[in-house]
Structure formats: structure tokens, C-alpha cells
Amino acid sequence: MKTTTRKITYGALVIACAVILPQLFHLSGVPNSGAVFLPMHIPVLLGGFILGPWFGALVGVLSPLVSSLLTAMPALARLPFMMIELAVYGLVSGLMYNTFKFNKKKMGTYISLLTAMLCGRIVYAISLFVAVNLMGIQCGGPVAAVTATVSGVPGIIIQVLIIPPVVYALERSGYIDRHFRICKGTVA
């Protein structure tokens, strides 16, 4: 019970970061800074690493929803697609990091991160394909996923540069370890 309470608390903190961080990037004055820097992705991916796959997926679903309710970003038309994509980010980063033993090597965090990013974009493209071809919703289709990936290259670079060192620092400090634990001495 204690661990679940901690995960809920940390999950709420990660969601708050996922709402606030995009707002800070929008202050930069860069047009479409959310699409360029992908600031909401950073807390969600970290949520998967820290909280595990199921809480990571929940953080991925709730982050864009809470942000949309509080800030009207993402727009309602984009919201379901972001919820799906970010849920996959949280789920896959948590699964890769906590289930597979890549982490015995330093590259494990990078492999987990890149796999989560790739899976998220693939599922995003599939969701757009389904929306256009099976549901008749006009949203740009899978080409929009390619466009989003190209315009988001700066954000992808930021994620690759920031997330692994943060995960390593959290491991060294004892907040997370490789065995699905959060905070020293508590088992998830």
C-alpha cells in the first residue's frame, strides 16, 4: 500500500511537470514550440522509467488530458492521439527499463528510451490511419506522424540528451533501481 501511495504521488508530480513544462517552452516564442521541442514527452517517458509500465501508461494518458483541461493544449482534435501516443511512451519505457535486463549495460537506458520513442510514434501513426481510413475523421493520416517526427527532431535530441542522465542520477541517488523499486527499501 505504501508503494502504491508513493507511485500515485510521484505520478501526480510527473503529470504536473507534463502540464507546466510545455507552458515554459511556449514562453520561448518559438512558433509551435510544443511540436518542435516535445516538452510533454519528457516527463511521461521519465514516468515510465521511474514508476513502471502501468503507472507510466496512466501518466501518459492523463498528462495530455489534464493539460487540455487546464490550458486548452493540446487541442481537443489532437487530444486522443496524444493520449494514445504518450500512453505507449510511458508503457514501453517502463517495460523496457524494468522488465528486460538491458540495464546491466550503460546503453540500456538509451535502448529503452529509443524503443519507447519509436513504438510511440508507430502507434501514433496507426491511430491516425485508423481515424482517417476506418472512422472517416479528417486528421492528416499517418503522414502527420512523419511530419510530427521531422518537426520534432529538436525535441527528440533533447530527450536523448536529458532523460538517460536523469535516470542514472535517480538510480545513483537510490530513488529508483533496476528491480522495479521506487525509493530505497520499498518494493513495487
mmCIF file of C-alpha atoms in Angstrom:
data_model
loop_
_atom_site.group_PDB
_atom_site.id
_atom_site.type_symbol
_atom_site.label_atom_id
_atom_site.label_comp_id
_atom_site.label_asym_id
_atom_site.label_seq_id
_atom_site.Cartn_x
_atom_site.Cartn_y
_atom_site.Cartn_z
ATOM 1 C CA MET A 1 0.000 0.000 0.000
ATOM 2 C CA LYS A 2 2.818 2.393 0.882
ATOM 3 C CA THR A 3 4.445 1.924 -2.520
ATOM 4 C CA THR A 4 1.164 2.479 -4.363
ATOM 5 C CA THR A 5 0.650 5.732 -2.458
ATOM 6 C CA ARG A 6 4.167 6.809 -3.395
ATOM 7 C CA LYS A 7 3.613 5.904 -7.033
ATOM 8 C CA ILE A 8 0.370 7.881 -7.097
ATOM 9 C CA THR A 9 2.145 10.849 -5.513
ATOM 10 C CA TYR A 10 5.081 10.672 -7.928
ATOM 11 C CA GLY A 11 2.661 10.117 -10.799
ATOM 12 C CA ALA A 12 0.795 13.305 -9.859
ATOM 13 C CA LEU A 13 4.116 15.162 -9.710
ATOM 14 C CA VAL A 14 5.077 13.850 -13.156
ATOM 15 C CA ILE A 15 1.688 14.887 -14.560
ATOM 16 C CA ALA A 16 2.134 18.366 -13.059
ATOM 17 C CA CYS A 17 5.530 18.602 -14.772
ATOM 18 C CA ALA A 18 3.926 17.452 -18.027
ATOM 19 C CA VAL A 19 1.447 20.332 -17.756
ATOM 20 C CA ILE A 20 3.942 23.007 -16.672
ATOM 21 C CA LEU A 21 6.920 22.168 -18.911
ATOM 22 C CA PRO A 22 5.064 22.842 -22.198
ATOM 23 C CA GLN A 23 3.941 26.188 -20.826
ATOM 24 C CA LEU A 24 7.567 27.134 -20.170
ATOM 25 C CA PHE A 25 8.550 26.129 -23.697
ATOM 26 C CA HIS A 26 5.709 28.226 -25.143
ATOM 27 C CA LEU A 27 7.271 31.250 -23.412
ATOM 28 C CA SER A 28 10.327 30.787 -25.656
ATOM 29 C CA GLY A 29 8.498 32.495 -28.510
ATOM 30 C CA VAL A 30 9.355 29.687 -30.936
ATOM 31 C CA PRO A 31 6.323 29.063 -33.149
ATOM 32 C CA ASN A 32 4.749 25.660 -32.448
ATOM 33 C CA SER A 33 7.271 25.091 -29.649
ATOM 34 C CA GLY A 34 5.252 22.125 -28.371
ATOM 35 C CA ALA A 35 5.548 20.323 -31.710
ATOM 36 C CA VAL A 36 9.226 21.267 -32.038
ATOM 37 C CA PHE A 37 10.536 20.552 -28.522
ATOM 38 C CA LEU A 38 8.003 17.881 -27.410
ATOM 39 C CA PRO A 39 8.166 19.018 -23.778
ATOM 40 C CA MET A 40 5.300 16.833 -22.535
ATOM 41 C CA HIS A 41 7.107 13.718 -23.718
ATOM 42 C CA ILE A 42 9.996 14.190 -21.267
ATOM 43 C CA PRO A 43 8.007 13.816 -18.016
ATOM 44 C CA VAL A 44 5.927 10.969 -19.457
ATOM 45 C CA LEU A 45 8.977 8.995 -20.569
ATOM 46 C CA LEU A 46 10.585 9.600 -17.184
ATOM 47 C CA GLY A 47 7.344 8.463 -15.563
ATOM 48 C CA GLY A 48 7.681 5.111 -17.308
ATOM 49 C CA PHE A 49 11.284 4.712 -16.162
ATOM 50 C CA ILE A 50 10.525 5.727 -12.580
ATOM 51 C CA LEU A 51 7.039 4.342 -11.987
ATOM 52 C CA GLY A 52 6.996 1.274 -14.209
ATOM 53 C CA PRO A 53 4.890 0.410 -17.237
ATOM 54 C CA TRP A 54 1.356 0.578 -15.836
ATOM 55 C CA PHE A 55 1.732 3.821 -13.925
ATOM 56 C CA GLY A 56 3.809 5.144 -16.844
ATOM 57 C CA ALA A 57 0.941 4.404 -19.233
ATOM 58 C CA LEU A 58 -1.525 6.040 -16.843
ATOM 59 C CA VAL A 59 0.667 9.135 -16.629
ATOM 60 C CA GLY A 60 0.810 9.128 -20.442
ATOM 61 C CA VAL A 61 -2.981 9.086 -20.726
ATOM 62 C CA LEU A 62 -3.635 11.637 -18.002
ATOM 63 C CA SER A 63 -0.930 14.194 -18.828
ATOM 64 C CA PRO A 64 -2.399 15.479 -22.115
ATOM 65 C CA LEU A 65 -5.933 15.188 -20.705
ATOM 66 C CA VAL A 66 -5.147 17.305 -17.632
ATOM 67 C CA SER A 67 -3.146 19.741 -19.745
ATOM 68 C CA SER A 68 -6.008 20.104 -22.220
ATOM 69 C CA LEU A 69 -8.498 20.712 -19.422
ATOM 70 C CA LEU A 70 -6.291 23.307 -17.701
ATOM 71 C CA THR A 71 -4.571 25.024 -20.625
ATOM 72 C CA ALA A 72 -6.550 24.019 -23.752
ATOM 73 C CA MET A 73 -3.342 22.415 -25.074
ATOM 74 C CA PRO A 74 -3.340 20.031 -26.781
ATOM 75 C CA ALA A 75 -6.405 20.982 -28.767
ATOM 76 C CA LEU A 76 -9.365 18.617 -28.488
ATOM 77 C CA ALA A 77 -8.895 17.333 -32.048
ATOM 78 C CA ARG A 78 -5.331 16.252 -31.220
ATOM 79 C CA LEU A 79 -6.010 15.079 -27.659
ATOM 80 C CA PRO A 80 -6.992 11.416 -28.257
ATOM 81 C CA PHE A 81 -3.969 10.842 -30.477
ATOM 82 C CA MET A 82 -1.599 12.355 -27.930
ATOM 83 C CA MET A 83 -3.178 10.307 -25.146
ATOM 84 C CA ILE A 84 -2.563 7.119 -27.140
ATOM 85 C CA GLU A 85 0.991 8.069 -28.118
ATOM 86 C CA LEU A 86 2.026 9.173 -24.635
ATOM 87 C CA ALA A 87 0.439 6.106 -23.017
ATOM 88 C CA VAL A 88 2.659 3.976 -25.259
ATOM 89 C CA TYR A 89 5.710 6.063 -24.271
ATOM 90 C CA GLY A 90 5.047 5.511 -20.577
ATOM 91 C CA LEU A 91 4.191 1.835 -21.034
ATOM 92 C CA VAL A 92 7.119 0.892 -23.265
ATOM 93 C CA SER A 93 9.759 2.900 -21.401
ATOM 94 C CA GLY A 94 8.610 1.211 -18.181
ATOM 95 C CA LEU A 95 8.504 -2.257 -19.755
ATOM 96 C CA MET A 96 11.867 -1.960 -21.452
ATOM 97 C CA TYR A 97 13.626 -0.449 -18.469
ATOM 98 C CA ASN A 98 12.113 -2.626 -15.776
ATOM 99 C CA THR A 99 11.434 -5.951 -17.457
ATOM 100 C CA PHE A 100 14.286 -6.550 -19.828
ATOM 101 C CA LYS A 101 17.774 -6.687 -18.446
ATOM 102 C CA PHE A 102 19.297 -4.156 -20.833
ATOM 103 C CA ASN A 103 20.167 -2.086 -17.814
ATOM 104 C CA LYS A 104 23.164 -4.222 -16.922
ATOM 105 C CA LYS A 105 24.896 -2.178 -19.571
ATOM 106 C CA LYS A 106 25.072 1.583 -19.671
ATOM 107 C CA MET A 107 23.322 1.630 -23.051
ATOM 108 C CA GLY A 108 20.202 0.001 -21.550
ATOM 109 C CA THR A 109 18.543 3.298 -20.755
ATOM 110 C CA TYR A 110 19.189 4.574 -24.274
ATOM 111 C CA ILE A 111 17.829 1.380 -25.821
ATOM 112 C CA SER A 112 14.738 1.579 -23.608
ATOM 113 C CA LEU A 113 14.226 5.257 -24.459
ATOM 114 C CA LEU A 114 14.672 4.879 -28.219
ATOM 115 C CA THR A 115 12.407 1.817 -28.297
ATOM 116 C CA ALA A 116 9.695 3.705 -26.401
ATOM 117 C CA MET A 117 10.008 6.696 -28.723
ATOM 118 C CA LEU A 118 9.815 4.510 -31.826
ATOM 119 C CA CYS A 119 6.850 2.479 -30.533
ATOM 120 C CA GLY A 120 5.001 5.651 -29.536
ATOM 121 C CA ARG A 121 5.382 7.157 -32.996
ATOM 122 C CA ILE A 122 4.357 3.929 -34.713
ATOM 123 C CA VAL A 123 1.215 3.653 -32.587
ATOM 124 C CA TYR A 124 0.540 7.347 -33.218
ATOM 125 C CA ALA A 125 0.709 6.711 -36.985
ATOM 126 C CA ILE A 126 -1.554 3.664 -36.649
ATOM 127 C CA SER A 127 -4.095 5.659 -34.635
ATOM 128 C CA LEU A 128 -4.119 8.360 -37.318
ATOM 129 C CA PHE A 129 -4.536 5.710 -40.013
ATOM 130 C CA VAL A 130 -7.490 4.184 -38.140
ATOM 131 C CA ALA A 131 -9.051 7.610 -37.608
ATOM 132 C CA VAL A 132 -8.829 8.531 -41.282
ATOM 133 C CA ASN A 133 -9.488 5.233 -43.027
ATOM 134 C CA LEU A 134 -11.831 3.417 -40.692
ATOM 135 C CA MET A 135 -13.586 6.218 -38.874
ATOM 136 C CA GLY A 136 -13.565 8.927 -41.549
ATOM 137 C CA ILE A 137 -12.037 11.544 -39.251
ATOM 138 C CA GLN A 138 -10.008 14.187 -41.061
ATOM 139 C CA CYS A 139 -6.731 14.478 -39.169
ATOM 140 C CA GLY A 140 -3.971 14.222 -41.748
ATOM 141 C CA GLY A 141 -3.459 10.467 -41.514
ATOM 142 C CA PRO A 142 -0.174 8.658 -40.938
ATOM 143 C CA VAL A 143 1.681 11.321 -42.937
ATOM 144 C CA ALA A 144 1.008 13.606 -39.961
ATOM 145 C CA ALA A 145 3.097 11.240 -37.802
ATOM 146 C CA VAL A 146 6.031 11.569 -40.195
ATOM 147 C CA THR A 147 5.612 15.348 -40.265
ATOM 148 C CA ALA A 148 5.421 15.436 -36.460
ATOM 149 C CA THR A 149 8.586 13.351 -36.188
ATOM 150 C CA VAL A 150 10.508 15.582 -38.599
ATOM 151 C CA SER A 151 9.389 18.799 -36.910
ATOM 152 C CA GLY A 152 10.096 17.229 -33.509
ATOM 153 C CA VAL A 153 13.750 16.367 -34.172
ATOM 154 C CA PRO A 154 14.973 19.070 -31.734
ATOM 155 C CA GLY A 155 12.702 17.584 -29.054
ATOM 156 C CA ILE A 156 13.929 14.068 -29.801
ATOM 157 C CA ILE A 157 17.521 15.254 -29.402
ATOM 158 C CA ILE A 158 16.627 16.945 -26.099
ATOM 159 C CA GLN A 159 15.004 13.719 -24.855
ATOM 160 C CA VAL A 160 18.056 11.622 -25.760
ATOM 161 C CA LEU A 161 20.370 14.126 -24.053
ATOM 162 C CA ILE A 162 18.308 14.678 -20.883
ATOM 163 C CA ILE A 163 16.412 11.516 -19.967
ATOM 164 C CA PRO A 164 19.250 8.953 -19.589
ATOM 165 C CA PRO A 165 21.365 11.192 -17.302
ATOM 166 C CA VAL A 166 18.287 11.914 -15.156
ATOM 167 C CA VAL A 167 17.551 8.177 -14.885
ATOM 168 C CA TYR A 168 21.200 7.472 -13.974
ATOM 169 C CA ALA A 169 21.135 10.207 -11.333
ATOM 170 C CA LEU A 170 17.928 8.801 -9.853
ATOM 171 C CA GLU A 171 19.472 5.318 -9.782
ATOM 172 C CA ARG A 172 22.625 6.566 -8.064
ATOM 173 C CA SER A 173 20.615 8.533 -5.520
ATOM 174 C CA GLY A 174 18.571 5.451 -4.646
ATOM 175 C CA TYR A 175 15.178 6.728 -5.802
ATOM 176 C CA ILE A 176 14.889 4.032 -8.424
ATOM 177 C CA ASP A 177 16.770 0.884 -9.165
ATOM 178 C CA ARG A 178 16.689 -1.793 -11.813
ATOM 179 C CA HIS A 179 14.241 -4.031 -9.996
ATOM 180 C CA PHE A 180 11.065 -2.028 -10.255
ATOM 181 C CA ARG A 181 11.566 -0.293 -6.962
ATOM 182 C CA ILE A 182 10.826 3.273 -6.196
ATOM 183 C CA CYS A 183 12.538 4.838 -3.201
ATOM 184 C CA LYS A 184 15.077 2.742 -1.381
ATOM 185 C CA GLY A 185 13.679 -0.160 0.555
ATOM 186 C CA THR A 186 10.211 -0.255 -0.984
ATOM 187 C CA VAL A 187 9.167 -2.904 -3.433
ATOM 188 C CA ALA A 188 6.712 -2.038 -6.167
#
